[in-house]
PDB file of C-alpha atoms in Angstrom:
ATOM      1  CA  MET H   1     158.518 294.627 136.801  1.00  0.00           C
ATOM      2  CA  ASP H   2     157.639 298.299 136.255  1.00  0.00           C
ATOM      3  CA  THR H   3     154.306 297.233 134.799  1.00  0.00           C
ATOM      4  CA  ILE H   4     153.532 295.074 137.848  1.00  0.00           C
ATOM      5  CA  PHE H   5     154.516 297.866 140.224  1.00  0.00           C
ATOM      6  CA  TYR H   6     152.367 300.374 138.363  1.00  0.00           C
ATOM      7  CA  ALA H   7     149.396 298.009 138.370  1.00  0.00           C
ATOM      8  CA  LYS H   8     149.767 297.463 142.111  1.00  0.00           C
ATOM      9  CA  PHE H   9     150.019 301.217 142.683  1.00  0.00           C
ATOM     10  CA  GLN H  10     146.847 301.756 140.680  1.00  0.00           C
ATOM     11  CA  GLU H  11     145.061 299.069 142.689  1.00  0.00           C
ATOM     12  CA  ILE H  12     146.046 300.692 146.007  1.00  0.00           C
ATOM     13  CA  SER H  13     145.025 304.135 144.761  1.00  0.00           C
ATOM     14  CA  TYR H  14     141.673 302.783 143.604  1.00  0.00           C
ATOM     15  CA  ASN H  15     140.997 301.072 146.945  1.00  0.00           C
ATOM     16  CA  ASN H  16     141.894 304.220 148.890  1.00  0.00           C
ATOM     17  CA  ALA H  17     139.659 306.350 146.690  1.00  0.00           C
ATOM     18  CA  LYS H  18     136.804 303.873 147.096  1.00  0.00           C
ATOM     19  CA  GLU H  19     137.175 303.876 150.883  1.00  0.00           C
ATOM     20  CA  THR H  20     137.229 307.683 150.999  1.00  0.00           C
ATOM     21  CA  ALA H  21     134.115 307.815 148.810  1.00  0.00           C
ATOM     22  CA  SER H  22     132.435 305.350 151.159  1.00  0.00           C
ATOM     23  CA  ILE H  23     133.185 307.573 154.160  1.00  0.00           C
ATOM     24  CA  SER H  24     131.856 310.643 152.342  1.00  0.00           C
ATOM     25  CA  SER H  25     128.717 308.733 151.387  1.00  0.00           C
ATOM     26  CA  GLN H  26     128.246 307.652 154.991  1.00  0.00           C
ATOM     27  CA  ILE H  27     128.504 311.268 156.127  1.00  0.00           C
ATOM     28  CA  GLN H  28     125.929 312.409 153.576  1.00  0.00           C
ATOM     29  CA  ARG H  29     123.497 309.685 154.645  1.00  0.00           C
ATOM     30  CA  THR H  30     124.009 310.645 158.275  1.00  0.00           C
ATOM     31  CA  ARG H  31     123.318 314.310 157.598  1.00  0.00           C
ATOM     32  CA  ASN H  32     120.015 313.379 155.994  1.00  0.00           C
ATOM     33  CA  LYS H  33     118.828 311.613 159.144  1.00  0.00           C
ATOM     34  CA  ILE H  34     117.796 312.573 162.642  1.00  0.00           C
ATOM     35  CA  PRO H  35     120.902 313.467 164.741  1.00  0.00           C
ATOM     36  CA  VAL H  36     122.939 310.383 165.632  1.00  0.00           C
ATOM     37  CA  LYS H  37     123.302 309.255 169.232  1.00  0.00           C
ATOM     38  CA  TRP H  38     126.299 307.596 170.852  1.00  0.00           C
ATOM     39  CA  ARG H  39     126.235 303.820 170.401  1.00  0.00           C
ATOM     40  CA  SER H  40     127.777 301.333 172.780  1.00  0.00           C
ATOM     41  CA  PRO H  41     130.559 299.011 171.581  1.00  0.00           C
ATOM     42  CA  PRO H  42     130.112 295.232 171.278  1.00  0.00           C
ATOM     43  CA  LYS H  43     130.634 293.001 174.295  1.00  0.00           C
ATOM     44  CA  GLU H  44     134.289 292.877 175.455  1.00  0.00           C
ATOM     45  CA  TRP H  45     135.099 295.996 173.440  1.00  0.00           C
ATOM     46  CA  LEU H  46     135.761 299.505 174.703  1.00  0.00           C
ATOM     47  CA  LYS H  47     134.992 302.716 172.852  1.00  0.00           C
ATOM     48  CA  LEU H  48     137.132 305.851 173.016  1.00  0.00           C
ATOM     49  CA  ASN H  49     135.554 309.103 171.903  1.00  0.00           C
ATOM     50  CA  ILE H  50     137.971 311.955 171.307  1.00  0.00           C
ATOM     51  CA  ASP H  51     137.576 315.637 170.529  1.00  0.00           C
ATOM     52  CA  ALA H  52     139.498 318.905 170.469  1.00  0.00           C
ATOM     53  CA  VAL H  53     138.212 322.406 171.181  1.00  0.00           C
ATOM     54  CA  ILE H  54     139.860 325.714 170.287  1.00  0.00           C
ATOM     55  CA  SER H  55     138.755 328.961 171.919  1.00  0.00           C
ATOM     56  CA  GLU H  56     138.259 331.615 169.237  1.00  0.00           C
ATOM     57  CA  SER H  57     139.047 334.429 171.654  1.00  0.00           C
ATOM     58  CA  THR H  58     142.228 333.037 173.240  1.00  0.00           C
ATOM     59  CA  ASN H  59     143.346 330.272 170.822  1.00  0.00           C
ATOM     60  CA  ARG H  60     143.509 328.038 173.886  1.00  0.00           C
ATOM     61  CA  VAL H  61     143.236 324.362 172.914  1.00  0.00           C
ATOM     62  CA  ALA H  62     141.881 321.450 174.932  1.00  0.00           C
ATOM     63  CA  ILE H  63     141.734 317.779 173.985  1.00  0.00           C
ATOM     64  CA  ALA H  64     139.603 315.106 175.612  1.00  0.00           C
ATOM     65  CA  VAL H  65     139.466 311.318 175.516  1.00  0.00           C
ATOM     66  CA  VAL H  66     136.708 309.369 177.261  1.00  0.00           C
ATOM     67  CA  ILE H  67     136.459 305.571 177.486  1.00  0.00           C
ATOM     68  CA  ARG H  68     133.118 303.789 177.853  1.00  0.00           C
ATOM     69  CA  ASP H  69     132.010 300.160 177.868  1.00  0.00           C
ATOM     70  CA  LEU H  70     128.939 298.488 176.380  1.00  0.00           C
ATOM     71  CA  ARG H  71     126.805 299.753 179.278  1.00  0.00           C
ATOM     72  CA  GLY H  72     127.849 303.322 178.623  1.00  0.00           C
ATOM     73  CA  GLU H  73     129.783 303.496 181.876  1.00  0.00           C
ATOM     74  CA  ILE H  74     132.951 305.597 181.928  1.00  0.00           C
ATOM     75  CA  ARG H  75     136.042 303.426 182.319  1.00  0.00           C
ATOM     76  CA  GLY H  76     138.640 306.170 182.124  1.00  0.00           C
ATOM     77  CA  GLY H  77     139.871 309.109 180.118  1.00  0.00           C
ATOM     78  CA  PHE H  78     141.834 312.312 180.256  1.00  0.00           C
ATOM     79  CA  ALA H  79     141.678 315.958 179.254  1.00  0.00           C
ATOM     80  CA  SER H  80     144.521 318.412 178.818  1.00  0.00           C
ATOM     81  CA  ASN H  81     145.504 321.720 177.263  1.00  0.00           C
ATOM     82  CA  ILE H  82     148.047 321.720 174.458  1.00  0.00           C
ATOM     83  CA  LEU H  83     149.893 324.261 172.333  1.00  0.00           C
ATOM     84  CA  VAL H  84     149.143 323.758 168.642  1.00  0.00           C
ATOM     85  CA  SER H  85     148.557 326.020 165.666  1.00  0.00           C
ATOM     86  CA  SER H  86     145.389 324.543 164.150  1.00  0.00           C
ATOM     87  CA  SER H  87     142.369 322.348 164.780  1.00  0.00           C
ATOM     88  CA  THR H  88     143.752 319.650 162.470  1.00  0.00           C
ATOM     89  CA  MET H  89     146.946 319.461 164.494  1.00  0.00           C
ATOM     90  CA  ALA H  90     144.907 319.305 167.698  1.00  0.00           C
ATOM     91  CA  GLU H  91     142.845 316.395 166.360  1.00  0.00           C
ATOM     92  CA  ALA H  92     145.995 314.561 165.243  1.00  0.00           C
ATOM     93  CA  TRP H  93     147.628 315.160 168.618  1.00  0.00           C
ATOM     94  CA  GLU H  94     144.657 313.715 170.502  1.00  0.00           C
ATOM     95  CA  MET H  95     144.516 310.707 168.163  1.00  0.00           C
ATOM     96  CA  ARG H  96     148.131 309.933 168.983  1.00  0.00           C
ATOM     97  CA  GLU H  97     147.445 310.337 172.715  1.00  0.00           C
ATOM     98  CA  ALA H  98     144.428 308.035 172.447  1.00  0.00           C
ATOM     99  CA  LEU H  99     146.519 305.340 170.764  1.00  0.00           C
ATOM    100  CA  LEU H 100     149.199 305.678 173.441  1.00  0.00           C
ATOM    101  CA  LEU H 101     146.508 305.276 176.087  1.00  0.00           C
ATOM    102  CA  VAL H 102     145.182 302.129 174.399  1.00  0.00           C
ATOM    103  CA  LYS H 103     148.689 300.709 174.169  1.00  0.00           C
ATOM    104  CA  ASN H 104     149.404 301.418 177.847  1.00  0.00           C
ATOM    105  CA  LEU H 105     146.103 299.849 178.902  1.00  0.00           C
ATOM    106  CA  GLU H 106     147.195 296.653 177.142  1.00  0.00           C
ATOM    107  CA  ARG H 107     143.627 296.128 176.021  1.00  0.00           C
ATOM    108  CA  GLY H 108     142.659 294.842 172.616  1.00  0.00           C
ATOM    109  CA  LYS H 109     139.272 295.322 171.020  1.00  0.00           C
ATOM    110  CA  VAL H 110     139.061 299.089 171.056  1.00  0.00           C
ATOM    111  CA  ILE H 111     137.054 301.423 168.835  1.00  0.00           C
ATOM    112  CA  ILE H 112     138.106 305.061 168.508  1.00  0.00           C
ATOM    113  CA  GLU H 113     135.549 307.596 167.296  1.00  0.00           C
ATOM    114  CA  LEU H 114     136.243 311.182 166.249  1.00  0.00           C
ATOM    115  CA  ASP H 115     134.515 313.799 164.127  1.00  0.00           C
ATOM    116  CA  CYS H 116     137.507 315.015 162.090  1.00  0.00           C
ATOM    117  CA  LEU H 117     137.104 313.568 158.589  1.00  0.00           C
ATOM    118  CA  THR H 118     140.300 315.192 157.286  1.00  0.00           C
ATOM    119  CA  LEU H 119     142.411 313.291 159.805  1.00  0.00           C
ATOM    120  CA  ILE H 120     140.637 309.978 159.202  1.00  0.00           C
ATOM    121  CA  GLU H 121     141.149 310.254 155.444  1.00  0.00           C
ATOM    122  CA  ALA H 122     144.834 311.117 155.915  1.00  0.00           C
ATOM    123  CA  ILE H 123     145.406 308.103 158.180  1.00  0.00           C
ATOM    124  CA  LYS H 124     143.497 305.634 156.002  1.00  0.00           C
ATOM    125  CA  SER H 125     145.055 306.780 152.730  1.00  0.00           C
ATOM    126  CA  GLY H 126     148.587 307.301 154.027  1.00  0.00           C
ATOM    127  CA  ALA H 127     148.530 310.832 152.631  1.00  0.00           C
ATOM    128  CA  GLU H 128     151.064 313.365 153.850  1.00  0.00           C
ATOM    129  CA  LEU H 129     149.932 316.621 155.429  1.00  0.00           C
ATOM    130  CA  TRP H 130     153.024 318.715 156.054  1.00  0.00           C
ATOM    131  CA  GLU H 131     151.449 320.412 159.057  1.00  0.00           C
ATOM    132  CA  ILE H 132     150.989 317.147 160.971  1.00  0.00           C
ATOM    133  CA  ASP H 133     153.373 314.856 159.095  1.00  0.00           C
ATOM    134  CA  SER H 134     155.454 313.849 162.132  1.00  0.00           C
ATOM    135  CA  ILE H 135     152.331 313.121 164.205  1.00  0.00           C
ATOM    136  CA  LEU H 136     150.878 311.031 161.377  1.00  0.00           C
ATOM    137  CA  HIS H 137     154.039 308.947 161.324  1.00  0.00           C
ATOM    138  CA  ASP H 138     153.683 308.364 165.073  1.00  0.00           C
ATOM    139  CA  ILE H 139     150.064 307.306 164.581  1.00  0.00           C
ATOM    140  CA  GLN H 140     150.969 304.886 161.804  1.00  0.00           C
ATOM    141  CA  SER H 141     153.731 303.394 163.949  1.00  0.00           C
ATOM    142  CA  LEU H 142     151.384 302.921 166.909  1.00  0.00           C
ATOM    143  CA  GLN H 143     148.841 301.226 164.653  1.00  0.00           C
ATOM    144  CA  LEU H 144     151.304 298.416 164.031  1.00  0.00           C
ATOM    145  CA  ASP H 145     151.282 297.607 167.752  1.00  0.00           C
ATOM    146  CA  LEU H 146     147.478 297.603 167.966  1.00  0.00           C
ATOM    147  CA  PRO H 147     146.124 294.974 165.574  1.00  0.00           C
ATOM    148  CA  ASP H 148     142.740 294.609 167.287  1.00  0.00           C
ATOM    149  CA  TYR H 149     141.366 298.128 167.084  1.00  0.00           C
ATOM    150  CA  ASN H 150     139.678 300.380 164.571  1.00  0.00           C
ATOM    151  CA  PHE H 151     138.721 304.011 164.256  1.00  0.00           C
ATOM    152  CA  THR H 152     135.866 305.695 162.508  1.00  0.00           C
ATOM    153  CA  TRP H 153     134.223 309.025 161.823  1.00  0.00           C
ATOM    154  CA  VAL H 154     131.228 309.996 163.937  1.00  0.00           C
ATOM    155  CA  PRO H 155     129.110 313.162 163.655  1.00  0.00           C
ATOM    156  CA  ARG H 156     129.266 315.681 166.479  1.00  0.00           C
ATOM    157  CA  GLU H 157     125.902 314.433 167.774  1.00  0.00           C
ATOM    158  CA  GLY H 158     127.524 311.077 168.537  1.00  0.00           C
ATOM    159  CA  ASN H 159     130.536 312.683 170.168  1.00  0.00           C
ATOM    160  CA  ILE H 160     128.842 315.047 172.619  1.00  0.00           C
ATOM    161  CA  LEU H 161     130.444 313.699 175.797  1.00  0.00           C
ATOM    162  CA  ALA H 162     134.044 314.072 174.587  1.00  0.00           C
ATOM    163  CA  HIS H 163     133.242 317.509 173.148  1.00  0.00           C
ATOM    164  CA  THR H 164     131.722 318.702 176.423  1.00  0.00           C
ATOM    165  CA  ILE H 165     134.707 317.438 178.420  1.00  0.00           C
ATOM    166  CA  ALA H 166     137.039 319.398 176.133  1.00  0.00           C
ATOM    167  CA  VAL H 167     134.884 322.532 176.468  1.00  0.00           C
ATOM    168  CA  LEU H 168     134.906 322.288 180.274  1.00  0.00           C
ATOM    169  CA  LYS H 169     138.667 321.755 180.260  1.00  0.00           C
ATOM    170  CA  ASN H 170     139.188 324.766 178.039  1.00  0.00           C
ATOM    171  CA  SER H 171     137.069 326.850 180.411  1.00  0.00           C
ATOM    172  CA  ASN H 172     139.106 325.763 183.468  1.00  0.00           C
ATOM    173  CA  VAL H 173     136.052 324.276 185.184  1.00  0.00           C
ATOM    174  CA  LEU H 174     136.819 320.556 184.796  1.00  0.00           C
ATOM    175  CA  PHE H 175     137.834 318.871 188.040  1.00  0.00           C
ATOM    176  CA  PRO H 176     140.714 316.333 187.920  1.00  0.00           C
ATOM    177  CA  SER H 177     138.371 313.669 189.327  1.00  0.00           C
ATOM    178  CA  TRP H 178     135.791 314.025 186.551  1.00  0.00           C
ATOM    179  CA  CYS H 179     136.116 310.346 185.556  1.00  0.00           C
ATOM    180  CA  THR H 180     134.931 309.113 188.952  1.00  0.00           C
ATOM    181  CA  THR H 181     132.830 312.074 190.117  1.00  0.00           C
ATOM    182  CA  LEU H 182     130.947 313.345 187.103  1.00  0.00           C
ATOM    183  CA  PRO H 183     130.142 317.068 186.946  1.00  0.00           C
ATOM    184  CA  PRO H 184     126.426 317.790 186.392  1.00  0.00           C
ATOM    185  CA  GLN H 185     126.915 318.536 182.687  1.00  0.00           C
ATOM    186  CA  LEU H 186     128.641 315.198 182.026  1.00  0.00           C
ATOM    187  CA  ASN H 187     126.299 313.229 184.252  1.00  0.00           C
ATOM    188  CA  SER H 188     123.329 314.601 182.317  1.00  0.00           C
ATOM    189  CA  ILE H 189     124.808 313.495 178.988  1.00  0.00           C
ATOM    190  CA  CYS H 190     125.629 310.012 180.287  1.00  0.00           C
ATOM    191  CA  ARG H 191     122.145 309.562 181.705  1.00  0.00           C
ATOM    192  CA  LYS H 192     120.537 310.597 178.419  1.00  0.00           C
ATOM    193  CA  GLU H 193     122.691 308.194 176.420  1.00  0.00           C
ATOM    194  CA  MET H 194     122.591 305.229 178.791  1.00  0.00           C
ATOM    195  CA  PRO H 195     118.926 304.290 178.143  1.00  0.00           C
ATOM    196  CA  LYS H 196     119.852 303.811 174.493  1.00  0.00           C
ATOM    197  CA  VAL H 197     122.734 301.498 175.326  1.00  0.00           C
ATOM    198  CA  ALA H 198     120.714 298.362 176.039  1.00  0.00           C
ATOM    199  CA  ALA H 199     118.970 298.586 172.678  1.00  0.00           C
ATOM    200  CA  SER H 200     122.229 298.979 170.760  1.00  0.00           C
ATOM    201  CA  VAL H 201     124.315 296.304 172.531  1.00  0.00           C
ATOM    202  CA  GLN H 202     125.589 293.845 169.959  1.00  0.00           C
ATOM    203  CA  GLU H 203     125.940 290.127 170.314  1.00  0.00           C
ATOM    204  CA  PRO H 204     129.404 288.628 170.952  1.00  0.00           C
ATOM    205  CA  GLY H 205     131.355 288.226 167.751  1.00  0.00           C
ATOM    206  CA  THR H 206     129.493 290.992 165.952  1.00  0.00           C
ATOM    207  CA  PRO H 207     132.007 293.327 164.256  1.00  0.00           C
ATOM    208  CA  PRO H 208     132.051 296.911 165.541  1.00  0.00           C
ATOM    209  CA  GLN H 209     130.061 299.552 163.701  1.00  0.00           C
TER     210      GLN H 209
END
């Protein structure tokens, strides 16, 4: 029995290491290319982009979540200030909030994109990070209730809208109605990314990227 358990443990460890190596390889390939643009989700899917921003001068932290459909149109989102001690904790906090939002929307077929590789690796591998251990447990618990979703790393270039929302929130210049009445900065980003949407729309049944 001990031999079987050890073999299974080795198999899991190998698979986790292979997946982490795949993510790292993807990042390296991305860095060698022209900056990545936001891509629309497949038909009937929604995409949540999330980001956290910490002010170096005040340590003020803002998180942002923005939801868009295959046409690149904003379907919802939120931004808020939180009290945390590090950028990793901020990213974990926003991931948990994004999952809670997905659960409350009662919508399947959701892709979550973020640019924090450390958090993605911790979630995928089940590793423990003492600083965010309790939040990771919440995330893992929420995952069990959301079978039809996935999350993935995206470079900052593909996460510009969420990043800008967080920056505006941290600067106290983001209006509460930003989802329905886009500020000029956000409207400009959406307009630049929308022309690319039609070319990247995937056929029904195509797995998310």
